[in-house]
Amino acid sequence: MGNYSCTCLPGFVSSNGKETFPSGEGVTCNDRDECEDDDICGQHKCNNTQGSYQCVCDSGFRRENDGLCKEMCKIDPSLCGNGNCTTKADGYNCACHVGFTNYGNEQSRCKELNCETFNSDDNLEMLPDIQNAMTLLRNSCLELSETEGLVGARQVEGEFLLEAMLSMIDGLLQGGPLNDNRKMTVLLEFVENALKLIGPMMNSPRTSRSYNQVEVELLKRGADVPWGAVSLSSKHTRLNSSWETAAGDASSYPGFATISLLTYKGLHTSKQTFFRSGKKSEDQTQLNSKVVTASVSNTNTTLLTEPVVFTFYHLQQSDNGSRSCVYWEPKLDGGSWSDRGCTVLESEKDYTVCSCSHLSSFAVLMALHEIKDEFQLRVITWVGLSLSLVCLFLCILTFTLFRSIQSTRNTIHLHLCISLFIADFVFLAGITRTENPVGCGIVAGLLHYFFLAAFCWMCLEGVQLFRMVVLVFNTTFKPLYMMAGGYGVPAIIVLLSAIINAKGYGTTRYCWLSLEDTFIWSFFGPVCVIIMVNVFFFLITVWKLAQKFSSLNPDLDNLRKIKAFTITAVAQLCVLGTMWIFGVFQFDQGTLAMSYLFTILNSLQGVLIFVMHCLLSKPVREEYSKFLSRVCAPEKKKYSEFSSNQTSKSQTSKSAQNTGESHI
């Protein structure tokens, strides 16, 4: 009772050799050398420690939680990825399956190689200049994917392949810009794939080369997974990213990480089609930076967890025009610039900073349509069109309410004014409302229809004048025929255009017809035909008038009236026709002078029609005078007999004139 004994901790033995011993007898616990035990670490080295031991595993082995060394190939069957793992005296070795490689690094994970990217007859037919470089890369790719290879040989070949690729690009771009978007696609995809193949073959951690038309900087890291920020730069561009982005998933790290930035010095003058938010843009743009291709060894770069940042230095320093960060998308229209996944972080006069969530080939586009005097043009449009709408409304009231001036010709003028009134109203309310694609397409369709209707009514006026001169009797149009020509023909044209290409209605810049695929000619084509038809009828009319004036017994009153009608109709056609000539340049090129001319003519066309058909028309002025006299002096009820008789005669004369006009 009351006694106790001591035992030593694991890894220690008592000095008297007993497991338990009483306290106070001078017995101590001393470290036991476990390394003296037979096969405690097997073939591996054993290091004794205080109270324990450690096995130092040979190459190709790893110490597990139980302290024993086990073969790495058996511990982790996925150690080599798509390859066979075998243990050797100096470690383990990965023998890659066909189609995979570790670039001669025997203890690196096998990475898939797609050599078919360098074996496309279509690409060679499109861009034959890359044939030699593509053949070299394909042969190297096949050799890597079919044999283990030697490390030194791969590194020497990497330098050779890089020089061959750069020489090819330099010679190609010295021949001029690539104005075929498919050629751009072939070149940019080839360079991106080539950099992915060549990068791991390089020996130096940093490689820099510069030619007349191209320069490249390439960085490489080795066996351990790299981390931290990384930056590459050229004379015109800087790339900021991280080694985590370049290496990809650490669990599948292939034993190397590369990142490269290749700058094309002459490619910025090539194809410049632009898609904004997935839809082809109508903006006139130009590249305002060098084109670059950024490539990393990470195979998953379609959606990066951390975006890469580019700083592009502008080729033209200007405060005008908006700037967009874009990349080359090969699937859009055979190859085009797109802003998907790229945003502008900062843009100054001399540089633009872009952030992109994927890797490809990048540049900065500058829109040329931005007009410095946009506010002034907007004010002219609002004021001019508002005034034009008022004048057209007065014309509609005039031709509708004043019965004494109603005739076939003024019926045509009435519907011309109605068409222009609706077109101008829709233009004013919706030409720039592009945020809703469906609504924008409807606005474009309405403008297409009513502007065509206005030209059709002008064509009917030309035909009517021709009939008045050439035909003696029955010169009036039947109302049904006039409606079919004035409203039916444009309806058929718009319906067919919508069936053929509904997407042509509405652009990213205006709610108008697309300039792509010649769709704009569904408007300009009929307009040109109408103008030519009118010119033909006007020439015949003038010729017939000249003959009648030179006849023995000319009806001078009627001939002078028809002459005045013809001059007015020709002036009207010139105004509207000239407006749309400037409209072609406005929607296509958007220069400042064309913008002012189109805006002024478009805004004041209603005013000009009101002046020509109302203020300059004597019968209309007399009707206005009578209307104003009744409104301004309603208390004046008595008139002299002479005045009454004169008024009656005047009305009788006008009625006769109008009857004559409709039956000449």
Short mmCIF file of C-alpha atoms in Angstrom, two decimals, residues 163-627:
data_model
loop_
_atom_site.label_atom_id
_atom_site.label_comp_id
_atom_site.label_asym_id
_atom_site.label_seq_id
_atom_site.Cartn_x
_atom_site.Cartn_y
_atom_site.Cartn_z
CA GLU A 163 13.42 31.13 -84.36
CA ALA A 164 11.65 29.38 -87.26
CA MET A 165 8.21 30.60 -86.13
CA LEU A 166 9.35 34.21 -85.65
CA SER A 167 11.09 34.25 -89.04
CA MET A 168 7.90 33.00 -90.69
CA ILE A 169 5.75 35.71 -89.05
CA ASP A 170 8.28 38.39 -89.91
CA GLY A 171 8.33 37.44 -93.58
CA LEU A 172 4.56 37.12 -93.76
CA LEU A 173 3.81 40.54 -92.28
CA GLN A 174 6.45 42.26 -94.40
CA GLY A 175 4.28 41.33 -97.38
CA GLY A 176 1.49 43.66 -96.18
CA PRO A 177 -1.63 43.51 -93.99
CA LEU A 178 -3.91 40.48 -93.82
CA ASN A 179 -7.24 41.82 -95.03
CA ASP A 180 -8.94 38.41 -95.00
CA ASN A 181 -10.36 37.58 -91.58
CA ARG A 182 -9.86 33.85 -92.20
CA LYS A 183 -6.13 34.42 -92.78
CA MET A 184 -5.99 36.35 -89.51
CA THR A 185 -7.67 33.42 -87.75
CA VAL A 186 -5.22 30.89 -89.18
CA LEU A 187 -2.19 32.97 -88.20
CA LEU A 188 -3.29 33.85 -84.66
CA GLU A 189 -4.43 30.32 -83.79
CA PHE A 190 -1.19 28.89 -85.20
CA VAL A 191 0.95 31.25 -83.12
CA GLU A 192 -0.99 30.53 -79.92
CA ASN A 193 -0.67 26.75 -80.36
CA ALA A 194 2.99 27.06 -81.31
CA LEU A 195 3.83 29.03 -78.16
CA LYS A 196 2.15 26.37 -76.00
CA LEU A 197 4.28 23.68 -77.66
CA ILE A 198 7.58 25.57 -77.74
CA GLY A 199 7.48 27.11 -74.23
CA PRO A 200 8.21 23.92 -72.23
CA MET A 201 11.14 23.10 -74.56
CA MET A 202 13.03 26.27 -73.68
CA ASN A 203 16.10 26.00 -71.47
CA SER A 204 16.39 29.56 -70.20
CA PRO A 205 13.92 30.86 -67.58
CA ARG A 206 13.56 34.00 -69.72
CA THR A 207 13.74 34.25 -73.50
CA SER A 208 13.41 37.47 -75.50
CA ARG A 209 13.57 37.87 -79.27
CA SER A 210 12.86 40.81 -81.62
CA TYR A 211 12.41 40.95 -85.39
CA ASN A 212 11.25 43.69 -87.77
CA GLN A 213 7.58 42.68 -87.56
CA VAL A 214 7.37 40.68 -84.33
CA GLU A 215 8.84 40.46 -80.83
CA VAL A 216 8.33 37.94 -78.05
CA GLU A 217 9.10 37.47 -74.37
CA LEU A 218 8.76 34.00 -72.79
CA LEU A 219 9.16 32.99 -69.13
CA LYS A 220 9.48 29.45 -67.76
CA ARG A 221 9.48 27.90 -64.29
CA GLY A 222 10.49 24.35 -63.31
CA ALA A 223 9.50 21.41 -61.12
CA ASP A 224 7.97 23.20 -58.11
CA VAL A 225 4.61 24.91 -58.58
CA PRO A 226 5.39 28.65 -58.96
CA TRP A 227 3.36 31.39 -57.33
CA GLY A 228 3.24 35.18 -57.19
CA ALA A 229 2.87 38.00 -59.69
CA VAL A 230 4.47 37.93 -63.12
CA SER A 231 4.89 40.71 -65.69
CA LEU A 232 5.96 40.68 -69.35
CA SER A 233 6.40 43.72 -71.55
CA SER A 234 7.31 44.95 -74.99
CA LYS A 235 7.71 48.44 -76.42
CA HIS A 236 3.95 48.84 -76.95
CA THR A 237 2.32 46.47 -74.43
CA ARG A 238 2.60 45.19 -70.87
CA LEU A 239 1.00 42.04 -69.44
CA ASN A 240 0.38 41.57 -65.71
CA SER A 241 -0.76 38.19 -64.41
CA SER A 242 0.20 35.54 -61.85
CA TRP A 243 2.09 32.26 -61.94
CA GLU A 244 -0.99 30.55 -60.51
CA THR A 245 -2.85 31.52 -63.71
CA ALA A 246 0.01 30.27 -65.89
CA ALA A 247 0.40 26.95 -64.04
CA GLY A 248 -3.26 26.07 -63.60
CA ASP A 249 -4.52 23.47 -61.13
CA ALA A 250 -1.69 22.53 -58.78
CA SER A 251 -2.99 18.95 -58.47
CA SER A 252 -2.31 18.36 -62.17
CA TYR A 253 0.88 20.45 -62.41
CA PRO A 254 2.99 18.98 -65.28
CA GLY A 255 6.33 20.01 -63.82
CA PHE A 256 6.67 23.27 -65.73
CA ALA A 257 4.83 26.57 -66.20
CA THR A 258 5.27 29.00 -69.09
CA ILE A 259 3.85 32.38 -70.00
CA SER A 260 4.57 34.31 -73.18
CA LEU A 261 3.67 37.61 -74.83
CA LEU A 262 4.12 37.98 -78.59
CA THR A 263 3.63 41.41 -80.20
CA TYR A 264 2.91 41.88 -83.92
CA LYS A 265 4.35 45.18 -85.09
CA GLY A 266 2.45 45.35 -88.39
CA LEU A 267 -0.78 43.42 -87.86
CA HIS A 268 -2.79 46.44 -86.62
CA THR A 269 -3.53 47.51 -90.22
CA SER A 270 -5.35 44.25 -91.02
CA LYS A 271 -9.01 43.16 -90.77
CA GLN A 272 -11.10 45.14 -88.27
CA THR A 273 -14.61 43.64 -88.12
CA PHE A 274 -15.99 44.16 -84.62
CA PHE A 275 -18.66 42.35 -82.59
CA ARG A 276 -20.03 44.25 -79.59
CA SER A 277 -21.90 42.13 -77.01
CA GLY A 278 -22.20 39.27 -79.49
CA LYS A 279 -23.68 41.37 -82.34
CA LYS A 280 -21.80 42.74 -85.31
CA SER A 281 -21.15 46.43 -84.77
CA GLU A 282 -21.80 49.04 -87.44
CA ASP A 283 -19.28 51.40 -85.84
CA GLN A 284 -16.35 52.47 -87.97
CA THR A 285 -13.27 51.49 -85.98
CA GLN A 286 -9.55 51.18 -86.27
CA LEU A 287 -6.95 49.42 -84.16
CA ASN A 288 -5.16 51.91 -81.97
CA SER A 289 -2.62 49.50 -80.50
CA LYS A 290 -0.37 46.69 -81.53
CA VAL A 291 -1.93 43.22 -81.67
CA VAL A 292 -0.56 40.76 -79.10
CA THR A 293 -0.94 37.04 -78.45
CA ALA A 294 -0.76 35.92 -74.81
CA SER A 295 -0.23 32.24 -74.08
CA VAL A 296 0.31 30.11 -70.95
CA SER A 297 0.96 26.43 -70.32
CA ASN A 298 -2.35 26.16 -68.45
CA THR A 299 -4.76 24.34 -70.77
CA ASN A 300 -7.90 25.80 -69.16
CA THR A 301 -7.91 29.48 -70.09
CA THR A 302 -11.49 29.97 -71.33
CA LEU A 303 -12.60 31.37 -67.96
CA LEU A 304 -9.79 32.42 -65.65
CA THR A 305 -10.37 32.67 -61.91
CA GLU A 306 -8.16 35.75 -61.88
CA PRO A 307 -8.28 38.07 -64.93
CA VAL A 308 -5.14 39.11 -66.77
CA VAL A 309 -4.41 42.81 -67.21
CA PHE A 310 -2.99 44.37 -70.37
CA THR A 311 -1.68 47.90 -70.78
CA PHE A 312 -1.76 48.98 -74.42
CA TYR A 313 0.05 52.14 -75.52
CA HIS A 314 -1.86 53.94 -78.27
CA LEU A 315 -0.52 54.30 -81.77
CA GLN A 316 -2.45 57.59 -82.13
CA GLN A 317 -2.82 59.82 -79.10
CA SER A 318 -6.27 61.36 -79.27
CA ASP A 319 -9.03 62.43 -76.90
CA ASN A 320 -11.73 61.69 -79.51
CA GLY A 321 -13.52 58.38 -79.96
CA SER A 322 -14.42 55.64 -77.51
CA ARG A 323 -12.04 52.72 -76.94
CA SER A 324 -12.84 49.03 -76.56
CA CYS A 325 -10.67 46.18 -75.30
CA VAL A 326 -11.08 43.33 -77.77
CA TYR A 327 -9.78 39.86 -78.57
CA TRP A 328 -9.81 37.82 -81.76
CA GLU A 329 -12.75 35.40 -81.82
CA PRO A 330 -12.27 32.85 -84.65
CA LYS A 331 -15.87 31.56 -84.47
CA LEU A 332 -17.51 34.90 -85.30
CA ASP A 333 -17.94 35.55 -89.01
CA GLY A 334 -14.82 33.53 -89.86
CA GLY A 335 -12.82 35.60 -87.38
CA SER A 336 -13.52 38.98 -85.83
CA TRP A 337 -12.71 41.28 -82.95
CA SER A 338 -15.04 40.87 -79.96
CA ASP A 339 -15.31 42.56 -76.57
CA ARG A 340 -16.69 39.48 -74.75
CA GLY A 341 -14.93 38.96 -71.43
CA CYS A 342 -12.81 42.12 -71.78
CA THR A 343 -13.41 45.45 -70.04
CA VAL A 344 -11.68 48.82 -70.02
CA LEU A 345 -10.22 49.54 -66.57
CA GLU A 346 -8.66 52.86 -67.50
CA SER A 347 -8.19 54.84 -70.69
CA GLU A 348 -6.12 57.96 -71.15
CA LYS A 349 -4.88 59.88 -74.16
CA ASP A 350 -1.81 57.67 -74.64
CA TYR A 351 -2.76 54.28 -73.14
CA THR A 352 -5.64 51.94 -72.24
CA VAL A 353 -5.69 49.34 -69.46
CA CYS A 354 -7.73 46.20 -70.22
CA SER A 355 -8.89 43.33 -68.02
CA CYS A 356 -9.76 40.01 -69.69
CA SER A 357 -11.10 36.78 -68.21
CA HIS A 358 -9.56 34.55 -70.89
CA LEU A 359 -6.46 34.37 -73.07
CA SER A 360 -6.15 34.77 -76.83
CA SER A 361 -4.94 37.57 -79.12
CA PHE A 362 -5.80 41.09 -77.96
CA ALA A 363 -5.79 44.75 -79.06
CA VAL A 364 -7.53 48.10 -78.47
CA LEU A 365 -10.14 49.31 -80.97
CA MET A 366 -10.93 53.01 -81.26
CA ALA A 367 -14.36 53.97 -82.63
CA LEU A 368 -14.20 56.62 -85.36
CA HIS A 369 -17.90 57.51 -85.31
CA GLU A 370 -17.70 59.66 -82.20
CA ILE A 371 -18.37 63.21 -83.38
CA LYS A 372 -17.06 66.08 -81.37
CA ASP A 373 -20.11 68.22 -82.20
CA GLU A 374 -22.61 65.51 -81.24
CA PHE A 375 -24.54 67.83 -78.89
CA GLN A 376 -24.91 70.49 -81.60
CA LEU A 377 -26.14 67.86 -84.08
CA ARG A 378 -28.63 66.55 -81.54
CA VAL A 379 -29.98 70.07 -80.99
CA ILE A 380 -30.29 70.64 -84.76
CA THR A 381 -32.11 67.34 -85.13
CA TRP A 382 -34.60 68.01 -82.33
CA VAL A 383 -35.31 71.61 -83.34
CA GLY A 384 -35.35 70.96 -87.10
CA LEU A 385 -37.49 67.82 -86.95
CA SER A 386 -39.92 69.45 -84.51
CA LEU A 387 -40.32 72.37 -86.93
CA SER A 388 -40.58 69.91 -89.84
CA LEU A 389 -43.35 67.98 -88.09
CA VAL A 390 -45.30 71.19 -87.52
CA CYS A 391 -44.98 72.17 -91.19
CA LEU A 392 -45.98 68.70 -92.40
CA PHE A 393 -48.99 68.78 -90.10
CA LEU A 394 -50.01 72.15 -91.59
CA CYS A 395 -49.64 70.65 -95.08
CA ILE A 396 -51.88 67.72 -94.11
CA LEU A 397 -54.54 70.10 -92.74
CA THR A 398 -54.29 72.30 -95.84
CA PHE A 399 -54.74 69.48 -98.36
CA THR A 400 -57.52 67.90 -96.27
CA LEU A 401 -59.67 70.89 -95.23
CA PHE A 402 -59.50 73.28 -98.20
CA ARG A 403 -61.81 71.65 -100.76
CA SER A 404 -61.28 74.25 -103.43
CA ILE A 405 -57.65 73.16 -103.94
CA GLN A 406 -58.26 69.41 -103.82
CA SER A 407 -57.11 67.53 -106.91
CA THR A 408 -55.24 64.37 -107.90
CA ARG A 409 -51.90 66.14 -107.56
CA ASN A 410 -52.68 67.51 -104.10
CA THR A 411 -53.98 64.09 -103.02
CA ILE A 412 -50.53 62.78 -103.87
CA HIS A 413 -49.01 65.65 -101.86
CA LEU A 414 -51.28 64.80 -98.92
CA HIS A 415 -50.08 61.20 -98.71
CA LEU A 416 -46.48 62.26 -99.29
CA CYS A 417 -46.77 64.54 -96.25
CA ILE A 418 -48.45 61.80 -94.19
CA SER A 419 -45.62 59.36 -94.99
CA LEU A 420 -42.90 61.89 -94.17
CA PHE A 421 -44.71 62.99 -91.00
CA ILE A 422 -44.81 59.43 -89.62
CA ALA A 423 -41.23 58.72 -90.76
CA ASP A 424 -39.89 61.90 -89.14
CA PHE A 425 -41.81 61.22 -85.92
CA VAL A 426 -40.44 57.66 -85.70
CA PHE A 427 -36.95 58.95 -86.60
CA LEU A 428 -37.09 61.54 -83.85
CA ALA A 429 -38.43 59.13 -81.22
CA GLY A 430 -36.48 55.95 -81.94
CA ILE A 431 -33.47 56.23 -84.26
CA THR A 432 -30.97 55.90 -81.35
CA ARG A 433 -32.99 53.56 -79.09
CA THR A 434 -30.76 50.55 -79.63
CA GLU A 435 -30.93 49.10 -76.11
CA ASN A 436 -33.88 46.83 -77.05
CA PRO A 437 -33.01 44.82 -80.19
CA VAL A 438 -36.65 43.90 -80.96
CA GLY A 439 -37.91 47.46 -80.53
CA CYS A 440 -34.98 48.77 -82.53
CA GLY A 441 -35.79 46.36 -85.36
CA ILE A 442 -39.42 47.56 -85.39
CA VAL A 443 -38.28 51.19 -85.57
CA ALA A 444 -35.94 50.34 -88.47
CA GLY A 445 -38.78 48.54 -90.27
CA LEU A 446 -41.15 51.51 -89.87
CA LEU A 447 -38.52 53.93 -91.16
CA HIS A 448 -37.81 51.63 -94.09
CA TYR A 449 -41.51 51.47 -94.98
CA PHE A 450 -42.50 55.14 -94.64
CA PHE A 451 -39.40 56.59 -96.32
CA LEU A 452 -39.98 54.20 -99.23
CA ALA A 453 -43.64 55.25 -99.26
CA ALA A 454 -42.60 58.92 -99.54
CA PHE A 455 -40.47 58.12 -102.59
CA CYS A 456 -43.27 56.07 -104.13
CA TRP A 457 -45.68 59.01 -103.82
CA MET A 458 -43.06 61.23 -105.47
CA CYS A 459 -42.87 58.71 -108.29
CA LEU A 460 -46.65 58.89 -108.67
CA GLU A 461 -46.39 62.68 -108.92
CA GLY A 462 -43.91 62.33 -111.78
CA VAL A 463 -46.24 59.91 -113.56
CA GLN A 464 -49.18 62.28 -112.99
CA LEU A 465 -47.32 65.23 -114.53
CA PHE A 466 -46.40 63.05 -117.51
CA ARG A 467 -50.06 62.11 -118.01
CA MET A 468 -51.14 65.76 -117.75
CA VAL A 469 -48.82 66.73 -120.62
CA VAL A 470 -49.04 63.69 -122.87
CA LEU A 471 -52.69 62.69 -122.37
CA VAL A 472 -55.48 65.10 -123.15
CA PHE A 473 -58.32 63.27 -121.43
CA ASN A 474 -58.69 60.99 -118.40
CA THR A 475 -55.48 62.09 -116.68
CA THR A 476 -56.63 61.35 -113.14
CA PHE A 477 -55.58 58.28 -111.13
CA LYS A 478 -58.10 55.97 -109.57
CA PRO A 479 -57.74 56.14 -105.74
CA LEU A 480 -57.25 52.36 -105.50
CA TYR A 481 -54.35 52.46 -107.96
CA MET A 482 -52.73 55.37 -106.10
CA MET A 483 -52.96 53.56 -102.73
CA ALA A 484 -51.54 50.38 -104.24
CA GLY A 485 -48.59 52.28 -105.71
CA GLY A 486 -47.99 54.56 -102.74
CA TYR A 487 -48.44 52.11 -99.86
CA GLY A 488 -48.62 48.63 -101.39
CA VAL A 489 -45.28 48.61 -103.20
CA PRO A 490 -43.20 49.63 -100.13
CA ALA A 491 -45.12 47.08 -98.03
CA ILE A 492 -44.09 44.30 -100.43
CA ILE A 493 -40.45 45.45 -100.41
CA VAL A 494 -40.28 45.61 -96.60
CA LEU A 495 -42.03 42.25 -96.20
CA LEU A 496 -39.63 40.50 -98.58
CA SER A 497 -36.63 42.16 -96.91
CA ALA A 498 -37.79 41.02 -93.47
CA ILE A 499 -38.30 37.45 -94.70
CA ILE A 500 -34.86 37.32 -96.32
CA ASN A 501 -32.89 38.95 -93.47
CA ALA A 502 -34.87 39.96 -90.40
CA LYS A 503 -31.63 40.54 -88.47
CA GLY A 504 -30.75 43.33 -90.89
CA TYR A 505 -33.22 45.63 -89.14
CA GLY A 506 -31.43 47.46 -86.33
CA THR A 507 -27.73 47.93 -85.64
CA THR A 508 -25.66 48.60 -82.53
CA ARG A 509 -25.40 52.25 -83.48
CA TYR A 510 -28.73 53.20 -85.08
CA CYS A 511 -32.19 51.69 -85.47
CA TRP A 512 -31.75 51.55 -89.22
CA LEU A 513 -30.84 49.01 -91.87
CA SER A 514 -27.62 47.05 -91.50
CA LEU A 515 -24.76 47.99 -93.80
CA GLU A 516 -23.53 44.38 -93.83
CA ASP A 517 -24.32 41.87 -96.57
CA THR A 518 -25.62 44.70 -98.83
CA PHE A 519 -28.92 44.73 -96.89
CA ILE A 520 -29.00 48.54 -97.06
CA TRP A 521 -29.76 48.17 -100.78
CA SER A 522 -33.24 46.97 -99.90
CA PHE A 523 -33.81 50.71 -99.37
CA PHE A 524 -31.32 52.40 -101.67
CA GLY A 525 -32.10 50.04 -104.56
CA PRO A 526 -35.80 50.97 -104.83
CA VAL A 527 -34.94 54.63 -104.19
CA CYS A 528 -32.47 54.65 -107.09
CA VAL A 529 -35.05 53.01 -109.36
CA ILE A 530 -37.69 55.59 -108.35
CA ILE A 531 -35.32 58.49 -108.97
CA MET A 532 -34.39 57.15 -112.42
CA VAL A 533 -38.08 56.62 -113.30
CA ASN A 534 -38.91 60.15 -112.16
CA VAL A 535 -36.00 61.62 -114.10
CA PHE A 536 -37.23 59.79 -117.20
CA PHE A 537 -40.78 61.12 -116.82
CA PHE A 538 -39.55 64.63 -116.04
CA LEU A 539 -37.39 64.67 -119.19
CA ILE A 540 -40.34 63.53 -121.33
CA THR A 541 -42.56 66.11 -119.63
CA VAL A 542 -40.12 68.97 -120.27
CA TRP A 543 -39.69 67.85 -123.89
CA LYS A 544 -43.45 67.75 -124.45
CA LEU A 545 -43.87 71.13 -122.75
CA ALA A 546 -41.29 72.65 -125.07
CA GLN A 547 -43.18 71.28 -128.08
CA LYS A 548 -46.52 72.64 -126.85
CA PHE A 549 -45.05 76.09 -126.12
CA SER A 550 -43.76 76.23 -129.68
CA SER A 551 -47.08 75.13 -131.20
CA LEU A 552 -49.30 77.54 -133.14
CA ASN A 553 -52.10 77.74 -130.58
CA PRO A 554 -50.62 76.96 -127.16
CA ASP A 555 -52.87 76.94 -124.07
CA LEU A 556 -50.50 79.21 -122.16
CA ASP A 557 -52.38 79.19 -118.84
CA ASN A 558 -52.43 75.44 -118.53
CA LEU A 559 -48.89 75.07 -119.87
CA ARG A 560 -47.50 77.60 -117.39
CA LYS A 561 -49.33 75.78 -114.60
CA ILE A 562 -47.84 72.41 -115.62
CA LYS A 563 -44.42 74.04 -115.95
CA ALA A 564 -44.66 75.35 -112.38
CA PHE A 565 -45.81 71.93 -111.17
CA THR A 566 -42.86 70.28 -112.89
CA ILE A 567 -40.30 72.70 -111.46
CA THR A 568 -41.71 72.15 -107.96
CA ALA A 569 -41.67 68.35 -108.37
CA VAL A 570 -38.07 68.38 -109.63
CA ALA A 571 -37.01 70.60 -106.72
CA GLN A 572 -38.75 68.25 -104.28
CA LEU A 573 -37.02 65.22 -105.76
CA CYS A 574 -33.64 66.97 -105.60
CA VAL A 575 -34.12 67.84 -101.91
CA LEU A 576 -35.13 64.34 -100.80
CA GLY A 577 -32.77 62.55 -103.18
CA THR A 578 -29.80 64.69 -102.11
CA MET A 579 -30.64 64.09 -98.46
CA TRP A 580 -30.26 60.33 -98.85
CA ILE A 581 -27.06 60.70 -100.86
CA PHE A 582 -25.57 62.34 -97.77
CA GLY A 583 -27.37 59.69 -95.70
CA VAL A 584 -25.25 56.99 -97.34
CA PHE A 585 -22.07 58.68 -96.09
CA GLN A 586 -23.60 59.49 -92.71
CA PHE A 587 -24.51 55.90 -91.81
CA ASP A 588 -21.41 54.46 -93.45
CA GLN A 589 -18.57 56.81 -92.53
CA GLY A 590 -20.04 59.32 -90.13
CA THR A 591 -17.76 62.25 -90.96
CA LEU A 592 -18.56 65.59 -89.38
CA ALA A 593 -19.40 67.41 -92.64
CA MET A 594 -21.69 64.63 -93.87
CA SER A 595 -23.36 64.46 -90.46
CA TYR A 596 -24.20 68.19 -90.57
CA LEU A 597 -25.49 68.04 -94.16
CA PHE A 598 -27.66 64.99 -93.55
CA THR A 599 -28.99 66.34 -90.24
CA ILE A 600 -29.92 69.74 -91.69
CA LEU A 601 -31.61 68.34 -94.83
CA ASN A 602 -33.41 65.62 -92.87
CA SER A 603 -34.59 68.10 -90.25
CA LEU A 604 -35.88 70.74 -92.68
CA GLN A 605 -37.47 68.59 -95.40
CA GLY A 606 -40.95 69.23 -93.96
CA VAL A 607 -40.32 72.98 -93.96
CA LEU A 608 -39.18 72.87 -97.61
CA ILE A 609 -42.28 70.91 -98.66
CA PHE A 610 -44.52 73.39 -96.82
CA VAL A 611 -42.82 76.30 -98.59
CA MET A 612 -42.96 74.71 -102.08
CA HIS A 613 -46.50 73.31 -102.01
CA CYS A 614 -48.26 75.81 -99.75
CA LEU A 615 -46.56 79.19 -99.40
CA LEU A 616 -45.45 79.36 -103.04
CA SER A 617 -48.85 78.20 -104.33
CA LYS A 618 -51.16 81.10 -105.18
CA PRO A 619 -54.44 79.15 -104.66
CA VAL A 620 -53.27 77.97 -101.24
CA ARG A 621 -52.17 81.48 -100.24
CA GLU A 622 -55.62 82.80 -101.20
CA GLU A 623 -57.27 80.11 -99.08
CA TYR A 624 -55.02 81.04 -96.15
CA SER A 625 -55.97 84.70 -96.67
CA LYS A 626 -59.68 83.94 -96.63
CA PHE A 627 -59.29 81.73 -93.55
#
